[in-house]
Amino acid sequence: MDFNLGQVPFSRYGSYFAISQITERFRATNVPPGLYLRTVHGDAYQKEIIQIELIKEDSSIPFEVKASPERLRLEAKEGYVEICIPEPKVVRFKGKGVGLRLSSNKATAFDNAIPSSDGRWIINTFNSRVQLMLVPLKGRLSIDAPWNGLRCSPLKIDILPEDIEFECVIEEFYSAWYPHPYKDFEKDVERVKEDFNSFLGKMPEVPEEFSQARELAGYINWSSVVEPNGLIKRPAMLMSKNWMTNVWSWDHCFNAIALSYKYPELAWDQLMVMFDHQDENGALPDSINDYLYVWNFCKPPIHGWTLKKMMENTEYIDNRKLLEIYEPLCRWTNWWLNYRDYDNDGIPQYNHGNDSGWDNSTVFIERPPIESPDLSAFLVIQMEVLSEVADRLGRKSESRMWKERSYTLLDKLIKHSIKDDKLLALQSGTHKHISSQSLLLFVPILLAKRLPEKILKNLIKGLKENDMITDYGLATESIKSPYYESDGYWRGPIWAPSTMLIVDGLKESGEVSLVKDIVLKFANMCSKSGFAENYDALTGEGLRDRAYTWTSSVFLILTHEYLL
């Protein structure tokens, strides 16, 4: 596998390091284009730590990049440099015929290069919030780091070959660094390759025609996992190691489902990672990284639906695991009903598009709060799952209670949110009908045959007739809508989670041929355009972040479930 470093970063399981080819399209950075060693720690003001260049006789020279999971190779006419990340905090460099330059021409406050013992140097980059130990193993170091009384600026470190070769190591550390022996470079490369192949073997199987896409999907998921650190209490799959370097509290659900087939231990960590931070009221944070929570928003309660999917895939979730999730899932359900129903009509609300996960959907074109029918649908299913879990745990009265609450909410939704045999989004309080052509209004198809037959038929008919299905899948806004935008985030582009939710509802509704058609379109698009955050609904071109784990996870789930 050889992937595009301008779209997919070079990293490894567990590491907060990533190496990326920064271009003008790369978001959330102000550094010049080039190849950079980066950090994905959540407290880093600037994630680009140092630029990586190849040099010959003190001059930077052009090179081509070849990337595989275990090795990054930078090839110039004069020689090459190879890079491996054998351990989460370790980056190894080995070169022949050329030298390596690590530089920062824009030093920030307090950046420093400090000579240590045995020829080692500490690189302290404050705005990136990392301290690095540079360890030369073979070759000569040339350091240009003038001290101005507060910081070193600029910082330029050249690692020059001796007998045409050099080797060096960069290690991240916090308060103290300890020397340790290094294995042969090629042995480290082979060890990383074996680690990735082991992970890939735990990914869902897919049809042969999608085997290369499966390998890339597996790499994106493997390399996006970070080890426990700070607020992250267990191995966590970030959404990306580009710029979406957080875990959001519905994104993690799709990653958990994809892992649940053959890697249930890691799948369970992905489900529970947000519940580690549930507050006393039952709410989950909108997102976390290792240093930061966001509580301004939340995400939809798809966790019961997720648990149900995982339980169908693995026997790993035994009663001990169900005891771990049951009470947190009860509190999360009750939070919506207790704290997100300001007009007390029994129908919960979103206070912002971000709460739904569909940030700028036209469902929120009127001032929130909005009683969007997908929210009640998720909670109906979540209460059903809680009923099933309570029954398995021997809590019969609680099982009956959750089943009754599920029926009650479904009945309220049908009576409250239907007009002319269509489910509507309403403004909470005024109950003003929201005029929208968003795919979000079709998500209640998840309720399938729980819905009145005429309502379900209208949802299916609307998908087919309202210009929601393109040659590449499900547009998130009708392509005939005046609000449709090709790169409009949730106002047009195709997204993985909306695709999976709709597909699951269609499957439960018996629409087998439509399901296969949508899944095949989505899978072909991913195979051609990679695993982007979202896609142009009319061209299939990848948009925004181009190494997004919930997209790779949904690809794996759907191709395994419906095309194998």
XYZ file of C-alpha atoms in Angstrom:
564
model
C 0.000 0.000 0.000
C 1.237 3.467 -0.941
C -0.955 6.336 0.273
C -1.010 10.065 -0.432
C 0.700 11.882 2.442
C -1.054 15.089 1.484
C -4.342 13.438 2.470
C -3.474 10.641 4.886
C -0.858 11.246 7.600
C 1.943 8.825 8.447
C 1.498 7.626 12.008
C 0.969 4.457 13.994
C -1.314 2.906 16.599
C -0.926 4.654 19.943
C 1.147 7.604 18.780
C 0.451 11.330 19.104
C 3.029 11.902 16.355
C 2.029 12.290 12.709
C 3.950 13.266 9.607
C 2.008 15.182 6.969
C 2.596 16.853 3.638
C 1.196 20.322 4.297
C -0.360 22.002 1.259
C -2.432 25.140 0.767
C -5.562 23.012 1.288
C -4.470 21.776 4.702
C -6.635 23.447 7.316
C -5.849 24.933 10.735
C -2.213 25.766 10.105
C -0.177 28.812 9.149
C 3.116 27.135 8.255
C 4.573 27.169 4.726
C 3.906 24.105 2.554
C 6.229 21.197 3.197
C 6.686 17.948 5.082
C 6.230 18.275 8.840
C 6.523 16.249 11.990
C 3.333 17.098 13.871
C 1.669 16.435 17.193
C -2.007 15.676 17.733
C -2.042 16.468 21.451
C -5.112 18.518 22.255
C -3.300 21.380 23.984
C -0.968 22.185 21.075
C -1.509 25.704 19.729
C 0.589 24.769 16.698
C 0.558 21.113 15.725
C 3.416 21.411 13.232
C 6.546 20.889 15.343
C 9.348 20.931 12.789
C 9.730 20.822 9.034
C 11.509 17.843 7.484
C 13.826 18.428 4.493
C 16.541 16.526 2.644
C 19.828 18.347 2.126
C 22.992 18.000 0.093
C 25.982 20.258 0.858
C 23.852 22.551 3.033
C 21.149 23.026 0.398
C 17.608 21.698 0.484
C 16.910 19.274 -2.346
C 13.624 17.988 -3.845
C 12.363 14.526 -3.018
C 9.419 12.236 -3.640
C 7.425 10.588 -0.878
C 6.441 6.928 -0.692
C 4.288 6.021 2.289
C 3.331 2.638 3.704
C 2.078 1.806 7.207
C 5.501 0.759 8.429
C 7.854 3.049 6.516
C 7.985 6.534 5.037
C 10.598 6.836 2.299
C 11.810 10.203 0.998
C 13.635 9.675 -2.303
C 15.965 12.188 -3.980
C 18.326 11.702 -6.910
C 21.238 11.898 -4.501
C 19.926 9.419 -1.922
C 17.073 8.754 0.457
C 15.811 9.018 4.012
C 13.548 6.448 5.630
C 11.343 7.085 8.649
C 9.696 4.612 10.998
C 7.601 5.073 14.155
C 8.406 1.861 16.039
C 6.825 2.990 19.319
C 4.227 5.662 20.072
C 6.757 8.205 21.377
C 9.665 7.311 19.064
C 10.454 8.401 15.492
C 13.476 6.875 13.748
C 15.326 8.324 10.740
C 17.863 6.542 8.547
C 19.488 8.078 5.491
C 21.985 7.326 2.763
C 23.689 9.756 0.388
C 21.850 12.794 1.785
C 21.421 14.653 5.045
C 18.326 15.510 7.049
C 17.266 19.006 8.097
C 14.792 19.607 10.911
C 13.855 23.256 11.156
C 11.470 25.853 12.424
C 11.841 29.257 10.781
C 9.037 30.722 12.837
C 10.038 30.195 16.442
C 7.315 30.810 18.976
C 7.553 31.886 22.599
C 10.201 30.035 24.597
C 11.262 27.576 21.864
C 14.644 26.224 22.766
C 17.350 23.763 21.723
C 19.367 22.540 24.698
C 22.577 20.485 24.494
C 22.406 17.343 26.606
C 24.916 14.584 27.298
C 26.508 12.216 24.754
C 25.764 14.513 21.813
C 22.013 14.535 22.384
C 19.879 17.685 22.125
C 16.544 18.576 23.699
C 14.121 20.388 21.413
C 11.510 22.225 23.486
C 8.693 23.663 21.359
C 6.297 25.477 23.672
C 3.416 26.201 21.279
C 3.411 22.573 20.184
C 3.528 21.562 23.864
C 6.166 18.904 23.312
C 9.696 18.213 24.449
C 11.773 16.040 22.163
C 15.096 14.312 22.690
C 17.178 14.153 19.527
C 19.526 11.166 19.703
C 22.218 10.826 16.996
C 23.129 7.205 16.322
C 25.340 7.656 13.272
C 26.512 10.803 11.482
C 27.218 14.388 12.565
C 24.943 17.040 14.031
C 25.103 20.681 12.990
C 22.930 22.921 15.167
C 21.987 26.506 14.298
C 19.885 27.750 17.199
C 20.980 31.249 18.307
C 19.771 32.171 21.798
C 18.281 35.651 22.220
C 17.753 35.558 25.951
C 14.254 34.074 25.750
C 14.216 31.575 22.910
C 16.138 30.124 19.992
C 15.238 31.626 16.644
C 15.503 30.262 14.042
C 15.990 26.598 14.847
C 17.850 24.482 12.296
C 19.256 21.034 12.962
C 21.183 19.196 10.245
C 21.990 15.502 10.598
C 24.814 14.839 8.170
C 26.025 11.446 6.927
C 29.340 9.839 7.803
C 30.465 7.191 5.318
C 27.376 8.275 3.299
C 24.921 7.162 6.028
C 23.272 8.596 9.125
C 20.783 7.468 11.745
C 18.990 9.379 14.458
C 15.995 9.138 16.761
C 13.480 11.644 18.081
C 11.647 10.766 21.287
C 8.851 12.611 23.029
C 9.160 12.897 26.813
C 7.578 14.871 29.628
C 9.636 15.556 32.756
C 12.563 13.171 32.312
C 14.179 11.162 29.528
C 15.849 7.810 30.010
C 18.311 6.262 27.532
C 17.570 2.819 26.160
C 18.997 0.616 23.401
C 17.598 0.785 19.879
C 16.957 -2.247 17.716
C 18.105 -2.587 14.145
C 16.117 -0.163 11.967
C 14.842 -2.901 9.659
C 13.712 -5.005 12.606
C 11.683 -2.058 13.881
C 10.141 -1.628 10.435
C 9.216 -5.301 10.330
C 7.723 -5.123 13.827
C 5.485 -2.201 12.802
C 4.440 -4.068 9.666
C 3.451 -7.091 11.741
C 1.517 -4.846 14.152
C -0.458 -3.276 11.314
C -1.132 -6.605 9.602
C -2.411 -8.017 12.882
C -4.820 -5.085 13.199
C -5.885 -5.381 9.558
C -6.707 -9.028 10.166
C -9.253 -7.881 12.752
C -11.102 -5.664 10.289
C -14.339 -6.918 8.692
C -13.913 -8.904 5.495
C -15.146 -7.253 2.280
C -15.540 -8.347 -1.362
C -12.277 -8.802 -3.252
C -12.955 -5.782 -5.461
C -12.727 -3.568 -2.368
C -9.629 -5.205 -0.850
C -7.325 -2.238 -1.525
C -9.860 0.164 -0.033
C -10.158 -2.152 2.981
C -6.395 -1.979 3.484
C -6.430 1.829 3.419
C -9.464 1.893 5.728
C -7.649 -0.428 8.107
C -4.561 1.779 8.035
C -6.552 4.942 8.755
C -8.264 3.285 11.719
C -5.062 1.692 13.057
C -2.975 4.832 12.746
C -5.671 7.071 14.256
C -5.651 5.306 17.629
C -3.831 7.137 20.448
C -2.727 5.658 23.747
C -4.236 6.730 27.083
C -3.017 10.161 28.107
C -4.539 12.971 30.163
C -8.316 12.941 29.724
C -8.194 9.905 27.440
C -8.387 6.948 29.792
C -8.253 4.084 27.288
C -7.003 3.526 23.714
C -9.071 5.938 21.618
C -9.559 6.255 17.885
C -9.436 9.924 16.910
C -11.561 11.006 13.996
C -8.378 11.882 12.143
C -4.747 12.806 12.672
C -5.104 15.653 10.183
C -7.038 18.432 11.930
C -10.138 16.655 13.302
C -7.988 15.366 16.150
C -10.746 14.728 18.709
C -13.282 12.069 19.628
C -16.858 13.303 19.124
C -19.674 11.680 21.019
C -21.424 10.053 18.099
C -18.494 9.500 15.742
C -16.990 6.995 18.197
C -20.086 4.796 17.856
C -19.449 3.928 14.211
C -15.832 3.052 14.976
C -17.017 0.825 17.818
C -19.393 -1.071 15.498
C -16.685 -1.616 12.858
C -14.333 -3.062 15.471
C -16.971 -5.212 17.160
C -16.851 -8.028 14.577
C -13.320 -9.233 15.306
C -11.726 -6.803 17.781
C -14.359 -6.507 20.522
C -11.964 -5.394 23.266
C -10.978 -2.272 21.356
C -14.572 -1.830 20.197
C -15.729 -1.702 23.814
C -13.118 0.966 24.572
C -14.455 3.054 21.702
C -18.026 2.809 22.983
C -17.092 3.637 26.567
C -14.521 6.369 25.929
C -17.139 9.138 26.137
C -18.966 7.598 29.094
C -15.709 7.963 31.046
C -16.600 11.674 31.146
C -20.355 11.588 31.704
C -21.378 14.370 34.097
C -23.553 14.138 37.192
C -26.681 15.030 35.172
C -26.123 12.257 32.640
C -24.811 14.367 29.761
C -21.891 13.372 27.541
C -19.404 15.984 26.333
C -19.572 17.026 22.702
C -15.950 16.034 22.167
C -12.750 15.244 24.003
C -9.051 15.001 23.350
C -6.285 14.281 25.811
C -6.368 17.822 27.235
C -9.779 19.357 26.477
C -13.505 18.750 26.897
C -16.168 20.630 24.946
C -19.510 20.989 26.762
C -21.111 23.732 24.654
C -22.905 21.134 22.570
C -23.660 17.413 22.645
C -24.356 14.750 20.049
C -27.428 12.591 19.346
C -28.224 9.549 21.511
C -27.356 6.808 19.039
C -25.597 4.791 21.736
C -28.450 2.354 22.356
C -28.682 1.655 18.631
C -24.889 1.211 18.626
C -24.939 -1.209 21.553
C -27.610 -3.257 19.787
C -25.475 -3.487 16.620
C -22.428 -4.498 18.641
C -24.356 -7.169 20.540
C -25.423 -8.656 17.200
C -21.768 -8.864 16.132
C -20.051 -10.331 19.187
C -20.590 -12.484 22.274
C -17.890 -10.468 24.048
C -20.558 -8.183 25.518
C -21.590 -10.379 28.429
C -23.555 -9.426 31.534
C -20.459 -7.925 33.125
C -20.126 -5.511 30.201
C -23.860 -4.813 30.227
C -23.629 -3.859 33.897
C -20.873 -1.425 32.970
C -22.966 0.349 30.325
C -26.497 0.011 31.709
C -26.628 2.777 34.310
C -24.650 5.287 32.188
C -26.990 4.622 29.257
C -30.012 5.118 31.543
C -28.643 8.482 32.724
C -27.864 9.575 29.152
C -31.424 8.735 28.080
C -32.966 10.539 31.038
C -30.813 13.618 30.444
C -32.567 14.248 27.135
C -36.010 13.811 28.646
C -35.284 15.776 31.828
C -33.205 18.656 30.481
C -33.998 19.007 26.778
C -37.762 19.493 26.721
C -38.273 23.160 27.580
C -41.949 23.284 26.585
C -42.711 20.074 28.523
C -44.609 18.464 25.657
C -42.782 15.144 26.009
C -40.829 15.629 22.749
C -37.097 16.309 23.292
C -35.266 19.044 21.399
C -31.922 19.998 19.891
C -30.634 23.405 21.006
C -28.313 23.733 18.010
C -27.567 21.905 14.798
C -24.296 20.780 16.389
C -26.310 18.794 18.959
C -27.771 16.697 16.155
C -24.377 16.138 14.511
C -25.821 17.863 11.402
C -24.348 21.257 12.259
C -25.827 23.494 9.539
C -28.693 21.313 8.310
C -31.656 23.288 7.005
C -33.713 21.681 9.781
C -32.101 24.417 11.905
C -32.811 27.280 9.542
C -35.296 28.600 12.103
C -34.134 29.568 15.565
C -33.662 26.534 17.862
C -34.655 24.723 19.913
C -35.970 22.299 17.309
C -37.989 19.137 17.898
C -36.432 17.066 15.124
C -38.060 13.626 14.761
C -34.757 11.777 14.480
C -34.032 12.610 18.136
C -37.187 10.936 19.410
C -36.545 7.993 17.088
C -33.072 7.468 18.583
C -34.500 7.586 22.100
C -37.302 5.141 21.276
C -34.690 2.648 20.088
C -32.386 3.416 23.020
C -35.180 2.702 25.515
C -35.966 -0.553 23.727
C -32.330 -1.581 24.085
C -32.329 -0.594 27.756
C -35.395 -2.816 28.199
C -33.542 -5.727 26.608
C -30.415 -5.133 28.690
C -32.410 -4.832 31.912
C -34.128 -8.126 31.094
C -30.779 -9.867 30.543
C -29.584 -8.506 33.865
C -32.637 -9.871 35.637
C -34.163 -6.451 36.291
C -37.639 -7.368 35.118
C -39.522 -4.336 36.467
C -36.976 -1.944 34.920
C -37.251 -3.838 31.652
C -41.028 -3.315 31.632
C -40.608 0.347 32.573
C -38.239 1.056 29.676
C -40.478 -0.807 27.239
C -43.478 1.257 28.343
C -41.500 4.505 28.077
C -40.431 3.526 24.573
C -44.058 2.932 23.536
C -45.110 6.224 25.130
C -42.493 8.301 23.316
C -43.261 6.615 19.991
C -46.946 7.355 20.457
C -46.207 10.992 21.316
C -43.946 11.369 18.276
C -46.622 10.021 15.932
C -49.344 12.243 17.389
C -47.158 15.332 17.693
C -44.932 15.419 14.619
C -47.025 14.076 11.746
C -48.888 16.219 9.255
C -50.253 15.012 5.927
C -48.709 11.606 6.676
C -45.194 13.062 6.949
C -42.876 13.413 9.929
C -41.956 17.064 10.491
C -39.426 19.024 12.462
C -41.064 21.641 14.682
C -39.785 24.674 16.531
C -40.076 23.879 20.231
C -42.608 26.022 22.053
C -44.266 27.558 18.987
C -44.494 24.196 17.161
C -43.934 26.060 13.914
C -43.344 23.659 11.038
C -39.747 23.804 9.739
C -39.667 23.809 5.950
C -36.626 21.745 5.016
C -35.456 19.326 2.339
C -32.794 17.767 4.578
C -32.034 14.059 4.694
C -32.176 14.419 8.486
C -35.976 14.245 8.272
C -35.664 10.747 6.788
C -33.525 9.338 9.623
C -36.652 8.198 11.576
C -36.831 5.420 8.996
C -34.716 3.667 11.646
C -38.019 3.007 13.420
C -39.032 0.958 10.377
C -42.188 -1.077 10.999
C -42.820 0.585 14.353
C -44.118 3.487 12.271
C -47.622 3.529 10.760
C -47.442 1.846 7.359
C -48.386 4.985 5.447
C -45.690 7.061 7.187
C -43.019 4.461 6.458
C -44.057 4.212 2.812
C -43.910 7.997 2.461
C -40.387 8.079 3.941
C -39.198 5.463 1.460
C -41.024 7.148 -1.411
C -39.556 10.516 -0.452
C -36.020 9.146 -0.595
C -36.636 7.843 -4.089
C -38.500 10.841 -5.483
C -37.119 13.934 -3.716
C -33.681 13.988 -5.342
C -31.922 12.587 -2.283
C -30.196 9.675 -4.062
C -27.418 10.542 -6.507
C -24.975 8.412 -8.478
C -22.776 8.301 -5.353
C -25.276 7.845 -2.562
C -27.444 9.884 -0.226
C -27.157 13.675 -0.442
C -27.819 15.367 2.890
C -29.949 18.048 1.217
C -32.071 17.521 -1.873
C -30.058 18.523 -4.910
C -33.094 20.565 -6.015
C -33.186 22.517 -2.751
C -32.382 26.261 -2.960
C -30.010 25.652 -0.042
C -28.059 22.856 -1.715
C -24.273 23.448 -1.822
C -21.708 21.091 -3.313
C -19.366 21.737 -0.369
C -22.084 22.821 2.042
C -21.216 20.457 4.900
C -24.682 19.110 5.879
C -26.447 20.985 3.082
C -25.682 18.579 0.283
C -22.554 16.442 0.655
C -22.721 12.708 1.252
C -21.692 11.607 4.751
C -20.935 8.159 6.137
C -23.086 8.239 9.317
C -26.232 9.458 7.575
C -25.700 6.760 4.954
C -25.428 4.017 7.553
C -28.429 5.182 9.585
C -30.678 5.384 6.534
C -29.412 2.060 5.186
C -30.095 0.364 8.515
C -33.638 1.727 8.530
C -34.224 0.629 4.948
C -32.964 -2.862 5.763
C -35.369 -3.120 8.716
C -38.132 -1.906 6.385
C -37.447 -4.697 3.886
C -36.015 -2.489 1.100
C -33.269 -4.945 0.126
C -32.602 -3.767 -3.440
C -32.525 -0.084 -2.478
C -30.105 -0.865 0.349
C -27.725 -2.677 -1.990
C -27.901 0.129 -4.548
C -27.012 2.817 -1.972
C -24.262 0.738 -0.359
C -22.650 -0.098 -3.701
C -22.641 3.571 -4.708
C -21.109 4.582 -1.389
C -18.491 1.807 -1.489
C -17.429 2.635 -5.048
C -17.128 6.306 -4.120
C -14.905 5.518 -1.119
C -12.802 3.125 -3.174
C -12.212 5.860 -5.752
C -12.002 8.991 -3.574
C -10.635 7.683 -0.283
C -12.083 8.153 3.182
C -12.989 11.809 3.374
C -15.058 13.580 5.994
C -17.757 14.016 3.326
C -18.180 13.995 -0.454
C -19.593 16.101 -3.242
C -22.948 14.417 -3.899
C -22.780 15.006 -7.668
C -19.119 14.196 -8.395
C -18.108 11.873 -5.550
C -15.052 14.037 -4.841
C -13.729 13.838 -1.275
C -14.159 17.019 0.777
C -12.676 18.432 3.988
C -10.586 16.063 6.113
C -9.388 13.216 3.903
C -8.524 10.566 6.521
C -11.686 10.301 8.594
C -12.188 7.195 10.692
C -15.974 7.063 10.852
C -15.997 7.044 7.044
C -13.516 4.171 6.846
C -15.463 2.366 9.582
C -18.831 2.787 7.843
C -17.265 1.594 4.570
C -16.053 -1.553 6.328
C -19.421 -2.167 8.001
C -21.578 -1.643 4.925
C -19.431 -3.551 2.441
C -19.143 -6.438 4.900
C -22.845 -6.531 5.769
C -24.412 -5.946 2.362
C -21.908 -6.684 -0.412
C -19.971 -9.714 0.822
